Coordinates of C-alpha atoms and ligand atoms in Angstrom, one line a residue:
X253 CA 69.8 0.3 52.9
X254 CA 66.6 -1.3 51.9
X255 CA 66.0 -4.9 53.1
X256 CA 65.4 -7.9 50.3
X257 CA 64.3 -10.7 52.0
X258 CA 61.2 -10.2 51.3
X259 CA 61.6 -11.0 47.8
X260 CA 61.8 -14.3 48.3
X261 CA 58.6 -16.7 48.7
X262 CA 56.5 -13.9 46.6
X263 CA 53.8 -14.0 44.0
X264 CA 55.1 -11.4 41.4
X265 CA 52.1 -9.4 42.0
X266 CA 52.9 -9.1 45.8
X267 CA 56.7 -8.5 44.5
X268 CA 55.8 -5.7 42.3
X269 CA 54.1 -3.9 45.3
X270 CA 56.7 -4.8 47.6
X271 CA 59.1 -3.1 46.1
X272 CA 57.5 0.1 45.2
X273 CA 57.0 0.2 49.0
X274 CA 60.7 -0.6 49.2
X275 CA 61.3 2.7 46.6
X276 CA 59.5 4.7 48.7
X277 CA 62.0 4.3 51.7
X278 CA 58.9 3.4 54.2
X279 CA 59.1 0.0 54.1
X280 CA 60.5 -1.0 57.0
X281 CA 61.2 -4.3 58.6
X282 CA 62.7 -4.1 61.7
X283 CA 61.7 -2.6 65.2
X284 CA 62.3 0.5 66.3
X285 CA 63.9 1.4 70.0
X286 CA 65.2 4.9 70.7
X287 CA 65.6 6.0 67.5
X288 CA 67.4 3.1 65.9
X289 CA 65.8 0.4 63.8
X290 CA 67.0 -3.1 65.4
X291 CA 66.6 -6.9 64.8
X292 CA 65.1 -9.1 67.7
X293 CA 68.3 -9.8 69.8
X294 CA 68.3 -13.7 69.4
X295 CA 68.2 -12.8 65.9
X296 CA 64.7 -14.9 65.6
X297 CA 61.9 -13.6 63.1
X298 CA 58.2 -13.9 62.3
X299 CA 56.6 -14.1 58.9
X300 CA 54.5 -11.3 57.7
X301 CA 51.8 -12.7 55.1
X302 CA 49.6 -11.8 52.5
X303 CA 45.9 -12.6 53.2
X304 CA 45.0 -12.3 49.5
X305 CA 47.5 -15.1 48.5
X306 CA 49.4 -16.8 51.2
X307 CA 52.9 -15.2 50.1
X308 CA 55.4 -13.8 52.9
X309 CA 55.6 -10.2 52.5
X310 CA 58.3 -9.9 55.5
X311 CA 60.1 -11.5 57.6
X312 CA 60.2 -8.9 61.2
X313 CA 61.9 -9.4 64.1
X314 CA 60.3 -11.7 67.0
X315 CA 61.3 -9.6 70.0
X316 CA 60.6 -9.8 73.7
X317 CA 61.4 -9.1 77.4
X318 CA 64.8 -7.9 76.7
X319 CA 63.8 -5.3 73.5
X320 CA 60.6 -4.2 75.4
X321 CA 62.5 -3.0 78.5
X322 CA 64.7 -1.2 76.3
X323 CA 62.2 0.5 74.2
X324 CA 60.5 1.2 77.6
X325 CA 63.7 2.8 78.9
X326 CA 64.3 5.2 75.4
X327 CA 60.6 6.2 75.9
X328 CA 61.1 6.9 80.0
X329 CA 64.8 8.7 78.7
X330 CA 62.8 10.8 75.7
X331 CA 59.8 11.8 78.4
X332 CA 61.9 14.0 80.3
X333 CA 62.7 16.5 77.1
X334 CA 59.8 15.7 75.0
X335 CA 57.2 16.5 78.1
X336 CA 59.1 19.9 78.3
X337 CA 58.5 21.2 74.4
X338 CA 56.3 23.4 74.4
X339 CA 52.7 22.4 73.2
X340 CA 53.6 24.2 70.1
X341 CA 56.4 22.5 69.5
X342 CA 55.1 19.4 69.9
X343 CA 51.9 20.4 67.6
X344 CA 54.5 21.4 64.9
X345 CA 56.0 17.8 65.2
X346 CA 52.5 15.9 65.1
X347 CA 51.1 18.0 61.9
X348 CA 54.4 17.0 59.8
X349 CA 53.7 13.6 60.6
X350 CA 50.2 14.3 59.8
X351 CA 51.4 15.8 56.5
X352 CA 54.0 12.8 55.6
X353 CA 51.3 10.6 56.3
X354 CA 48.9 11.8 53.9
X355 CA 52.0 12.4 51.1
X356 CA 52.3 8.5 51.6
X357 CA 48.9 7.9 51.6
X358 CA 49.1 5.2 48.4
X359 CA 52.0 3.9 49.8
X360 CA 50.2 3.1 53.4
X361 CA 47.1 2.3 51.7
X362 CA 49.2 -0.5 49.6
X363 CA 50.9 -1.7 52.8
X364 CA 47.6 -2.5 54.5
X365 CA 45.7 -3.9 51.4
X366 CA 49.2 -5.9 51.4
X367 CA 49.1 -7.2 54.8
X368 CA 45.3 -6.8 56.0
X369 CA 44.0 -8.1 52.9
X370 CA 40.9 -4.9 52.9
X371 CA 40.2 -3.7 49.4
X372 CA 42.5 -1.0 48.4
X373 CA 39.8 1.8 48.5
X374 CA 38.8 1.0 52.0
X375 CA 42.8 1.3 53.0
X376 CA 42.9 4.6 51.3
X377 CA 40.1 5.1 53.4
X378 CA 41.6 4.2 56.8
X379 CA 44.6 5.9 56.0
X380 CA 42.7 9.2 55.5
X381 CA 41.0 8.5 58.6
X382 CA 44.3 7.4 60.7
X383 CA 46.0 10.6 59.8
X384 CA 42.8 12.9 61.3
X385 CA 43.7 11.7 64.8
X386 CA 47.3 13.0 64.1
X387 CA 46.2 16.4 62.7
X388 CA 42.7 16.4 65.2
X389 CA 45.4 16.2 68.3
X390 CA 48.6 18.4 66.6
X391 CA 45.4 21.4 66.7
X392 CA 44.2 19.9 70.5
X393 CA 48.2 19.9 72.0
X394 CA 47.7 23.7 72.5
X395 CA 44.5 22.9 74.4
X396 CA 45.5 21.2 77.4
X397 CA 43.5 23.8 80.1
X398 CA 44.4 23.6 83.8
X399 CA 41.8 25.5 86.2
X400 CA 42.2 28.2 88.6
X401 CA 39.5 27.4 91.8
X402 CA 37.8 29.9 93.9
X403 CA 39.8 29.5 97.7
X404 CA 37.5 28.4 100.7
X405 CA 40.5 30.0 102.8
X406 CA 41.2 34.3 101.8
X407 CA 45.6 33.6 102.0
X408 CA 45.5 31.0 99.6
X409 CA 45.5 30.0 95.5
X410 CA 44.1 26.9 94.2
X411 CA 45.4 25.6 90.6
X412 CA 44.8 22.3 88.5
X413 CA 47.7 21.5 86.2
X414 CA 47.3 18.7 83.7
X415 CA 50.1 17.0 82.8
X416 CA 51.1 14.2 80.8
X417 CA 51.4 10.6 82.3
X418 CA 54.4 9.4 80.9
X419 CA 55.3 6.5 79.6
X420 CA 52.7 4.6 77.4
X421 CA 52.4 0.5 76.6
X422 CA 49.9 1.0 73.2
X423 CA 49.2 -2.5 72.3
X424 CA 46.7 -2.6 69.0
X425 CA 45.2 -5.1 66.6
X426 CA 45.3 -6.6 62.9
X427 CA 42.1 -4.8 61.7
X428 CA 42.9 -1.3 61.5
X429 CA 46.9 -1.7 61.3
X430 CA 47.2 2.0 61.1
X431 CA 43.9 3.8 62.8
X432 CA 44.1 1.9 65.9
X433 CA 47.5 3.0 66.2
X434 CA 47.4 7.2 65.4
X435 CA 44.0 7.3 67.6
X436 CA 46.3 6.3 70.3
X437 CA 49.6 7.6 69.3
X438 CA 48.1 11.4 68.6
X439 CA 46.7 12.3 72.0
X440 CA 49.5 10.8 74.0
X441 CA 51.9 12.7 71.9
X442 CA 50.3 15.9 71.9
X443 CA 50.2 16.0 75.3
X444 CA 53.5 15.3 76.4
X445 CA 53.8 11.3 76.9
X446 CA 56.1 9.3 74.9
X447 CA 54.8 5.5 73.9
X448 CA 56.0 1.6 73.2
X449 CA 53.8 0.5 70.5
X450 CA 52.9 -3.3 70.2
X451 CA 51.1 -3.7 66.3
X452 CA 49.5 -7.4 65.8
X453 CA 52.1 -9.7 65.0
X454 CA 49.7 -10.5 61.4
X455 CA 50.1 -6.1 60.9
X456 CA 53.3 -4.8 62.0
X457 CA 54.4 -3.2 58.5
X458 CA 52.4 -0.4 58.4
X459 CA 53.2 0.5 62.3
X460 CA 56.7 0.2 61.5
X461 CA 55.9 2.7 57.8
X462 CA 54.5 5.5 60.5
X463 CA 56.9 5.3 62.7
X464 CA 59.4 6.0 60.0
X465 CA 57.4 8.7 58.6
X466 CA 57.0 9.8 62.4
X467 CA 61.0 10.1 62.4
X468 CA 61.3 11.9 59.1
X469 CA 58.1 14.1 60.8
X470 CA 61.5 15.4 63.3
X471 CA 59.8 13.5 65.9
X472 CA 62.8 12.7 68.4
X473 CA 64.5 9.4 68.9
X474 CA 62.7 7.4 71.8
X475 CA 59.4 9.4 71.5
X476 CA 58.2 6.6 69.2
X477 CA 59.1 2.8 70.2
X478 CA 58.0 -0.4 68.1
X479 CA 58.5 -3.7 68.9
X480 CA 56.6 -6.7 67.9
X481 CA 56.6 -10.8 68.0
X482 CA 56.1 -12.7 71.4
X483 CA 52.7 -10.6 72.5
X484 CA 52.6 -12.2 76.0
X485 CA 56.3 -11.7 76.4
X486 CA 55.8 -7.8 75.0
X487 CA 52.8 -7.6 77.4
X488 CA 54.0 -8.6 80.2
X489 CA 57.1 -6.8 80.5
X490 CA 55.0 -3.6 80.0
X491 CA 52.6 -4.6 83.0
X492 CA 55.6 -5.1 84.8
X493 CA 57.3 -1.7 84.5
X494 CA 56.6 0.9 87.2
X495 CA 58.0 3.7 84.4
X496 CA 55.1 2.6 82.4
X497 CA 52.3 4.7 83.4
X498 CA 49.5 4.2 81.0
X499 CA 48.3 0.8 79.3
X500 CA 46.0 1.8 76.1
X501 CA 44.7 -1.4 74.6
X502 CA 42.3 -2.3 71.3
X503 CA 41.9 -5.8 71.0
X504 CA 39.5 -8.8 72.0
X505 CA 38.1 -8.8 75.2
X506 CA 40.0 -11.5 77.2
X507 CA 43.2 -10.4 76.3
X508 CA 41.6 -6.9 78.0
X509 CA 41.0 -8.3 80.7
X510 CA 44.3 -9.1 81.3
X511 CA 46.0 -6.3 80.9
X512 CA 43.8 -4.8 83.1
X513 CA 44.2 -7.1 86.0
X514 CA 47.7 -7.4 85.0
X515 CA 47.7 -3.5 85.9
X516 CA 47.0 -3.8 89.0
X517 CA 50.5 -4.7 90.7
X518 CA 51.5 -1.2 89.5
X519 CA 48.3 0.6 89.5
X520 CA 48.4 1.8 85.8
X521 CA 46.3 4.1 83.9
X522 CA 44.2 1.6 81.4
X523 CA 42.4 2.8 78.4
X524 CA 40.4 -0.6 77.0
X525 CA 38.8 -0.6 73.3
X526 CA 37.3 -4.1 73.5
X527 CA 34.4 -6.3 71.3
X528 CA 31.4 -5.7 70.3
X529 CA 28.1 -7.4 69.6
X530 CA 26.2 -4.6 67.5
X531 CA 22.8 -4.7 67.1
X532 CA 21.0 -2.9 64.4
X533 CA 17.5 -2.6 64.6
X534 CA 15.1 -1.9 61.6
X535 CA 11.7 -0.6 62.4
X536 CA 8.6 -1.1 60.7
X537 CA 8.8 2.7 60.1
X538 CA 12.5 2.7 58.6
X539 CA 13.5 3.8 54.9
X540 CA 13.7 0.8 53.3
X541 CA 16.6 1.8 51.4
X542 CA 18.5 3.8 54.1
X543 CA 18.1 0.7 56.2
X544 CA 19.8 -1.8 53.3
X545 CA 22.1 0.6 52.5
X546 CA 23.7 1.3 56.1
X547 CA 22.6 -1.7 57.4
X548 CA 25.1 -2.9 54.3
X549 CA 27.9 -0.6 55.1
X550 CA 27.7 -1.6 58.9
X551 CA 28.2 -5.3 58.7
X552 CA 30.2 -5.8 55.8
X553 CA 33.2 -2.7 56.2
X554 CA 36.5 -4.9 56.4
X555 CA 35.0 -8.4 55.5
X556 CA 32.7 -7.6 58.8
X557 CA 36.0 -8.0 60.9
X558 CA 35.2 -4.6 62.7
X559 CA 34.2 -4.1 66.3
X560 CA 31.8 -2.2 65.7
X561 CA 29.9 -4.1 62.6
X562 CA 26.3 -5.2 62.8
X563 CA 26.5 -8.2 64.8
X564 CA 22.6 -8.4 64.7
X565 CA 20.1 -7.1 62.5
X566 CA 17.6 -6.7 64.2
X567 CA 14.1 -6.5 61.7
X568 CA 10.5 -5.7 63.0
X569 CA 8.3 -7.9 61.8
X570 CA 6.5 -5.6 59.6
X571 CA 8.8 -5.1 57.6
X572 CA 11.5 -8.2 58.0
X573 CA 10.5 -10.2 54.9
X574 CA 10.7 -7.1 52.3
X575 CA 14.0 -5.8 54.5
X576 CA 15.5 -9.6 54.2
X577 CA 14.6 -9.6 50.5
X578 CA 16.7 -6.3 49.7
X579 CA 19.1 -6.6 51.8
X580 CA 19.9 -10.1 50.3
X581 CA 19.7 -8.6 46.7
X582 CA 22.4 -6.2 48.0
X583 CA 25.0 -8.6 49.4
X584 CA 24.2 -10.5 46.5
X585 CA 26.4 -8.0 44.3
X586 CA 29.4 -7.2 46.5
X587 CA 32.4 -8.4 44.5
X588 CA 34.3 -10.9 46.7
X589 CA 38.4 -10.4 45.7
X590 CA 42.1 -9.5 45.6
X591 CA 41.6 -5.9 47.1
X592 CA 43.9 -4.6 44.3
X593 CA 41.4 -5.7 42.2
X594 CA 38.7 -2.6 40.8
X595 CA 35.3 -2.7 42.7
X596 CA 36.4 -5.4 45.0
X597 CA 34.3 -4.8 47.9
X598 CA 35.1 -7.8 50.5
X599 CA 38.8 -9.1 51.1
X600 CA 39.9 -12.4 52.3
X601 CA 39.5 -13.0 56.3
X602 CA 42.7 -12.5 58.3
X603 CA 43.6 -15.8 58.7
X604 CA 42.3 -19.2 58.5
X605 CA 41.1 -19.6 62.2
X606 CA 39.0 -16.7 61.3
X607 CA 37.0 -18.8 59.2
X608 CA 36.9 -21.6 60.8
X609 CA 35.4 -19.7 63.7
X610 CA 32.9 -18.1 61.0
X611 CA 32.0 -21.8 59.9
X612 CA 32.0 -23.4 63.6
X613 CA 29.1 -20.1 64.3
X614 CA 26.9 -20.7 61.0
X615 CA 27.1 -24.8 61.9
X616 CA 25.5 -23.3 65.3
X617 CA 22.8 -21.2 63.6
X618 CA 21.7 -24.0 61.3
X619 CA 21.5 -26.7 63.6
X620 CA 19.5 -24.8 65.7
X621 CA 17.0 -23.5 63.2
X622 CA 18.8 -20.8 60.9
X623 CA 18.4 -20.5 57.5
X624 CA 20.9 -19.8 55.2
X625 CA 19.5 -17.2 52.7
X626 CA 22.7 -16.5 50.5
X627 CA 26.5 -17.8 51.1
X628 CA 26.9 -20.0 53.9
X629 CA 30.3 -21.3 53.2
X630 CA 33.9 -20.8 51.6
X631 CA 34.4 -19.1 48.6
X632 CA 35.5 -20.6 45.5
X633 CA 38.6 -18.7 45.4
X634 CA 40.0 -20.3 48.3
X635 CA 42.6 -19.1 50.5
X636 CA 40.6 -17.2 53.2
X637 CA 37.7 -15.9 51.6
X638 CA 34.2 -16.4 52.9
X639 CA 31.2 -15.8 50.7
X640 CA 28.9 -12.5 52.1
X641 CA 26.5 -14.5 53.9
X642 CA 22.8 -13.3 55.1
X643 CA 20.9 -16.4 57.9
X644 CA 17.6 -15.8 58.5
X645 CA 15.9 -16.9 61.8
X646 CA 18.4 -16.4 64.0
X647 CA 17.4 -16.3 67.7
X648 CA 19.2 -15.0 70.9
X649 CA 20.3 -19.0 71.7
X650 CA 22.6 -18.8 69.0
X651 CA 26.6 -18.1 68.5
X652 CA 25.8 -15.4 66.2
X653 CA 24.2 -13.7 68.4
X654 CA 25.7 -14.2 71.4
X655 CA 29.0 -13.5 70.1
X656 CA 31.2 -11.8 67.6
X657 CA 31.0 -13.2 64.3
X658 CA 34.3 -11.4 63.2
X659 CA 33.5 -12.2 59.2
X660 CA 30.7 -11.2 56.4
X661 CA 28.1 -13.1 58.1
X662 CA 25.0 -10.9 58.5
X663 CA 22.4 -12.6 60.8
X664 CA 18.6 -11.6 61.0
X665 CA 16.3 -11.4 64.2
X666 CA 12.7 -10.9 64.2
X667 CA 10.9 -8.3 66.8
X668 CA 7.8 -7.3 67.3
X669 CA 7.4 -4.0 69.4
X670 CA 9.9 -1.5 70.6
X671 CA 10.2 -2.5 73.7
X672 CA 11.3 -5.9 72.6
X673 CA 14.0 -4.9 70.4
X674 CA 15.8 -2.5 73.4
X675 CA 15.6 -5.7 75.5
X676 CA 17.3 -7.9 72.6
X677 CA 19.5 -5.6 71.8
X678 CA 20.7 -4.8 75.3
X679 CA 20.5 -8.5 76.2
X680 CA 24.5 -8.6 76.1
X681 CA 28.0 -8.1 77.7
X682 CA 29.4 -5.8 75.0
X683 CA 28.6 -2.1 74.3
X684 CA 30.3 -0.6 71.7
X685 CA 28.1 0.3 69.2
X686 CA 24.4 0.6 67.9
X687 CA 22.7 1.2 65.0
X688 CA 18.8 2.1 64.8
X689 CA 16.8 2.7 61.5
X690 CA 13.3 4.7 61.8
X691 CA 11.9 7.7 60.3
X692 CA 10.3 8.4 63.7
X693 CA 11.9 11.5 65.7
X694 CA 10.6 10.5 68.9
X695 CA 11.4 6.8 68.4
X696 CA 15.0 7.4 68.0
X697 CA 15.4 9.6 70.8
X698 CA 14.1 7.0 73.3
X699 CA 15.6 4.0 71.7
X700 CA 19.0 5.7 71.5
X701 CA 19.0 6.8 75.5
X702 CA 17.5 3.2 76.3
X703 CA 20.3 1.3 74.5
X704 CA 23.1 0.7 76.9
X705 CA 26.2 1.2 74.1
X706 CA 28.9 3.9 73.7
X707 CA 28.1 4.7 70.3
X708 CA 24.5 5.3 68.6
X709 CA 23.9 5.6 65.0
X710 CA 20.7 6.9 64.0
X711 CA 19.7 5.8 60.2
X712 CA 23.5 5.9 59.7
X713 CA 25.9 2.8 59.1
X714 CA 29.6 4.7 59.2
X715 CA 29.8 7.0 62.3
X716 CA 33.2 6.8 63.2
X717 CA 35.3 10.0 63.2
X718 CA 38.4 11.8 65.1
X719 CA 36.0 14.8 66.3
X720 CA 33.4 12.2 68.4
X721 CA 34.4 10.1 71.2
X722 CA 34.3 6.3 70.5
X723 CA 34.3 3.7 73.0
X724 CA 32.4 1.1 74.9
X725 CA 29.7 0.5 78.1
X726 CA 29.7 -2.6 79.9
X727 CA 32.8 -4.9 79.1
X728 CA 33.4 -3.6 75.6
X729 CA 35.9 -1.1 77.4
X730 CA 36.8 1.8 79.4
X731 CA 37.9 4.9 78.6
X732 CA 37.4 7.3 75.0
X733 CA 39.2 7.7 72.1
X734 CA 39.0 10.6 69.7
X735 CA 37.4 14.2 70.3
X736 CA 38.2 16.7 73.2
X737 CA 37.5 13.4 75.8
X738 CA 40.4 11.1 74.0
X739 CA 43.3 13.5 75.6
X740 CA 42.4 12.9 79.3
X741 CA 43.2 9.3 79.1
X742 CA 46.7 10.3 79.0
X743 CA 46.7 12.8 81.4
X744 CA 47.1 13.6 85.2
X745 CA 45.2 15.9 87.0
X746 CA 47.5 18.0 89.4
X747 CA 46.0 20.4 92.3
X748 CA 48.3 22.8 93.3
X749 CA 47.5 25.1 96.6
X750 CA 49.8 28.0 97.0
X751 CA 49.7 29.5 100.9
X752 CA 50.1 32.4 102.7
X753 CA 49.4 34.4 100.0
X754 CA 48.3 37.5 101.9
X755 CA 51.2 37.4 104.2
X756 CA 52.4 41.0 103.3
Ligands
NAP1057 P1 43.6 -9.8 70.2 O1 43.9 -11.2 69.9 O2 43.2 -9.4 71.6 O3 45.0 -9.0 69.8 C1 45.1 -7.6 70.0 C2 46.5 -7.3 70.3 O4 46.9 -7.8 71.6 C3 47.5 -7.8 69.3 O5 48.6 -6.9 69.2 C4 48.0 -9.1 70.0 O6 49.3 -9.5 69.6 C5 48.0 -8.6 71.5 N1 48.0 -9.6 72.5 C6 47.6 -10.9 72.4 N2 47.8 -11.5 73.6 C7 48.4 -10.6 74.4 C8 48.9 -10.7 75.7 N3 48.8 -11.8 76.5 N4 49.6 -9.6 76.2 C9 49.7 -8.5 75.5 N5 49.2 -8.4 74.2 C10 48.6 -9.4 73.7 O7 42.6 -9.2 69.2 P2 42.6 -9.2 67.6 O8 42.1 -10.6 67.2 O9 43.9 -8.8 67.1 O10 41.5 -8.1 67.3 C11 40.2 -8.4 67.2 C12 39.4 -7.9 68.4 O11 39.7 -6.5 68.6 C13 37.9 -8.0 68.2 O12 37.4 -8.5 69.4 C14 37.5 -6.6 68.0 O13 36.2 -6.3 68.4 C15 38.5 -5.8 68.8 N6 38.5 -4.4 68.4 C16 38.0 -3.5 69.2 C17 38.1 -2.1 68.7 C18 37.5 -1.1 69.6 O14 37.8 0.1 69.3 N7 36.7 -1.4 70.6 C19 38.6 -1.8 67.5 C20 39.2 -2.8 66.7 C21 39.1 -4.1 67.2 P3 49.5 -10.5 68.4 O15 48.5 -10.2 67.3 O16 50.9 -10.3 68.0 O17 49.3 -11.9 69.0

């Protein structure tokens, strides 16, 4: 039976799409613990809204302790038989999910443009890549290889076994309300573990739309857990289970360090996807237009609320003014919008403390020198949206570039030689990713081993992708996700010695 409260406090355009999402029987509104969708238990909610327009999309459950030890006890129950498919079996499960994933591709796409607020082809986008992890890790299930070890001793046998955890806390945030989840979700499934997921309170619909889909995928009852509402309540409860074995986390980098300390009692297994502070250096010797044009697609993906958007350009002084110039030209003509609206390029922010922490960083810049070359404050439209914004004369005192800016604010740095622009760009806590732009071979072989980040793209703004590991150095995280490494973070290594084997 579908669920109508959500027709209330809407916007007809937001109705319309709500219920064609409601049609499509994966619009789901409640959590889900062993199988069975359930309301918070005090029968409290939380408010699902529309960036775009302020409407309520939903109202979801606002669960806590109580629903989080019971999701974490159907996901400890469902281990013990799920664990025990066969990797086959298991890879079967994952590639209909993969499959109902991609059949629902508007659908999901809709639900994130909905709640998210990113334009509508950038959803199609993440959905596309959400469902790789999913079919990337149905295909790696059946590669799970132990070892077999050489004895030091002639009567014995020496094996390594991998084998799944168990059970794992997945806790993810608002900006890729799908991705963040499947590039977690995949590998533990594949390999045998069974998960609680925690989606951002602002993005639980389309967490709760693949979990559906990962029932109808014939994925068993209690395999899949979702609850959502009082994070630190949710949190907690995980940090406090011994039968949680594994913490994987994407988020900001206090709450990270949280969990992780929070781990410690029970000496969990933690996987950390933190913030970034991307630089993006531009040498004298770059492309011009390969250097605007993923220097674009670096910063301003998702409204620049990614953690791995260019945080700083960094320009060589050669080249800065003619680089500031186009680059300006260039944000000049992305369509600010309704993401359901054609060629809409930038969304609204996620919320209004997003902006405000967008204003309270440009305030910084200017008062300290900055110059605002294009934007610099709200757009007309209201709401949440920010107008694409390029500062010149930014300098490593400043918020922007200490921190993330989390919105479409691109700021510009001046270097002068290569050694210079390593030292800027290294010059921070975070390590996630990196961007360089040179025609010079040799240049961006030793600027890419000199930069201390996890992820290096070489005249390339978009490098994300299921088949290459992604993660951070330094405190922007531990751990990979994606590619042949992602699996291990949800695995145990076991050494088995078997004796006396010449005893005949
Ligand atoms: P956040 O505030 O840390 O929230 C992330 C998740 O943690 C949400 O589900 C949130 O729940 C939950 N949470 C908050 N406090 C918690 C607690 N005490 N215990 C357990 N869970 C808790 O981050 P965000 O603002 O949603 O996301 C933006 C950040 O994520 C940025 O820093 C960005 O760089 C980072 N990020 C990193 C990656 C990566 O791969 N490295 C990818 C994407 C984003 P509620 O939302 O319900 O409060």
């Amino acid at each position: 039976m579908h669920d109508y409260r959500f027709f209330r406090e809407m916007s007809m355009d937001t109705q319309n799409i709500a219920s064609r999402l409601s049609a499509s029987g994966i619009f789901r509104t409640q959590g889900l613990i062993g199988g069975k969708w359930s309301e918070a238990y005090d029968g409290n909610t939380i408010k699902v809204h529309n960036p775009t327009t302020g409407d309520v999309i939903a109202n979801v459950p606002c669960m806590g302790k109580r629903e989080t030890s019971d999701a974490i006890s159907s996901a400890y129950d469902a281990f013990s038989s799920w664990s025990k498919l066969t990797a086959s079996e298991r890879s079967r499960c994952l590639r209909k999910w993969y499959d109902l994933i991609i059949a629902h591709k508007e659908e999901l796409g809709q639900l994130i443009t909905l709640e998210q607020g990113k334009p509508f082809k950038e959803a199609l986008g993440e959905v596309t890549y959400g469902a790789s992890f999913i079919e990337f890790y149905a295909e790696e299930a059946k590669r799970v290889y132990g070892d077999i070890i050489p004895a030091p001793v002639a009567d014995r046998r020496l094996f390594v076994l991998k084998q799944p955890v168990g059970v794992v806390g997945a806790i993810t945030p608002w900006n890729f309300p799908l991705a963040m989840i499947t590039r977690k979700v995949g590998p533990a499934l594949a390999c045998g573990c069974t998960v609680v997921i925690k989606p951002s309170e602002l993005t639980p619909l389309t967490a709760l739309a693949a979990a559906e889909l990962s029932l109808q995928a014939g994925i068993p009852p209690g395999v899949v857990n979702v609850v959502m509402g009082n994070a630190s309540d949710i949190g907690d409860t995980l940090l406090a289970s011994p039968q949680v074995r594994k913490i994987t986390f994407t988020g900001s980098t206090a709450v990270g360090k949280k969990l992780l300390a929070g781990s410690a009692a029970t000496v969990k297994k933690v996987s950390l996807e933190l913030g970034g502070n991307a630089p993006c250096i531009v040498f004298d010797d770059a492309d011009l237009d390969v250097a605007v044009k993923g220097s674009l697609a670096a910063k301003f993906r998702n409204s620049g609320q990614t953690c791995v958007c260019a945080n700083r350009i960094i320009v060589q002084e050669g080249i800065y003014e003619k680089f500031a110039n186009a680059f300006a030209n260039a944000v000049q003509n992305l369509k600010v919008g309704d993401g359901f609206t054609e060629g809409v390029a930038q969304g609204p922010l996620i919320n209004e403390s997003a902006v405000q922490k967008v204003e309270s960083f440009v305030r910084d810049a200017v008062s300290r020198g900055a110059k605002v070359m294009l934007g610099g404050k709200r757009h007309s439209l209201g709401m949440t949206f920010y107008e694409p914004t390029v500062i010149s004369n930014v300098n490593s005192e400043m918020l922007l570039s200490r921190e993330e800016v989390f919105g479409p604010v691109a700021p510009l740095m001046r270097f002068k030689t290569e050694d210079e622009a390593i030292q800027i760009a290294n010059d921070t806590n975070a390590g996630l990713a990196a961007y360089i732009f040179t025609t010079n071979v040799q240049r961006s072989w030793r600027v890419s081993e000199a930069l201390e980040y996890g992820l290096v793209g070489v005249n390339e703004g978009l490098i994300s992708t299921e088949v290459a590991p992604f993660g951070g150095f330094k405190q922007s995280g531990l751990g990979r996700e994606g590619s042949k490494y992602g699996i291990d973070e949800y695995l145990e290594i076991k050494y088995v010695c078997l004796g006396n084997m010449d005893s005949a």
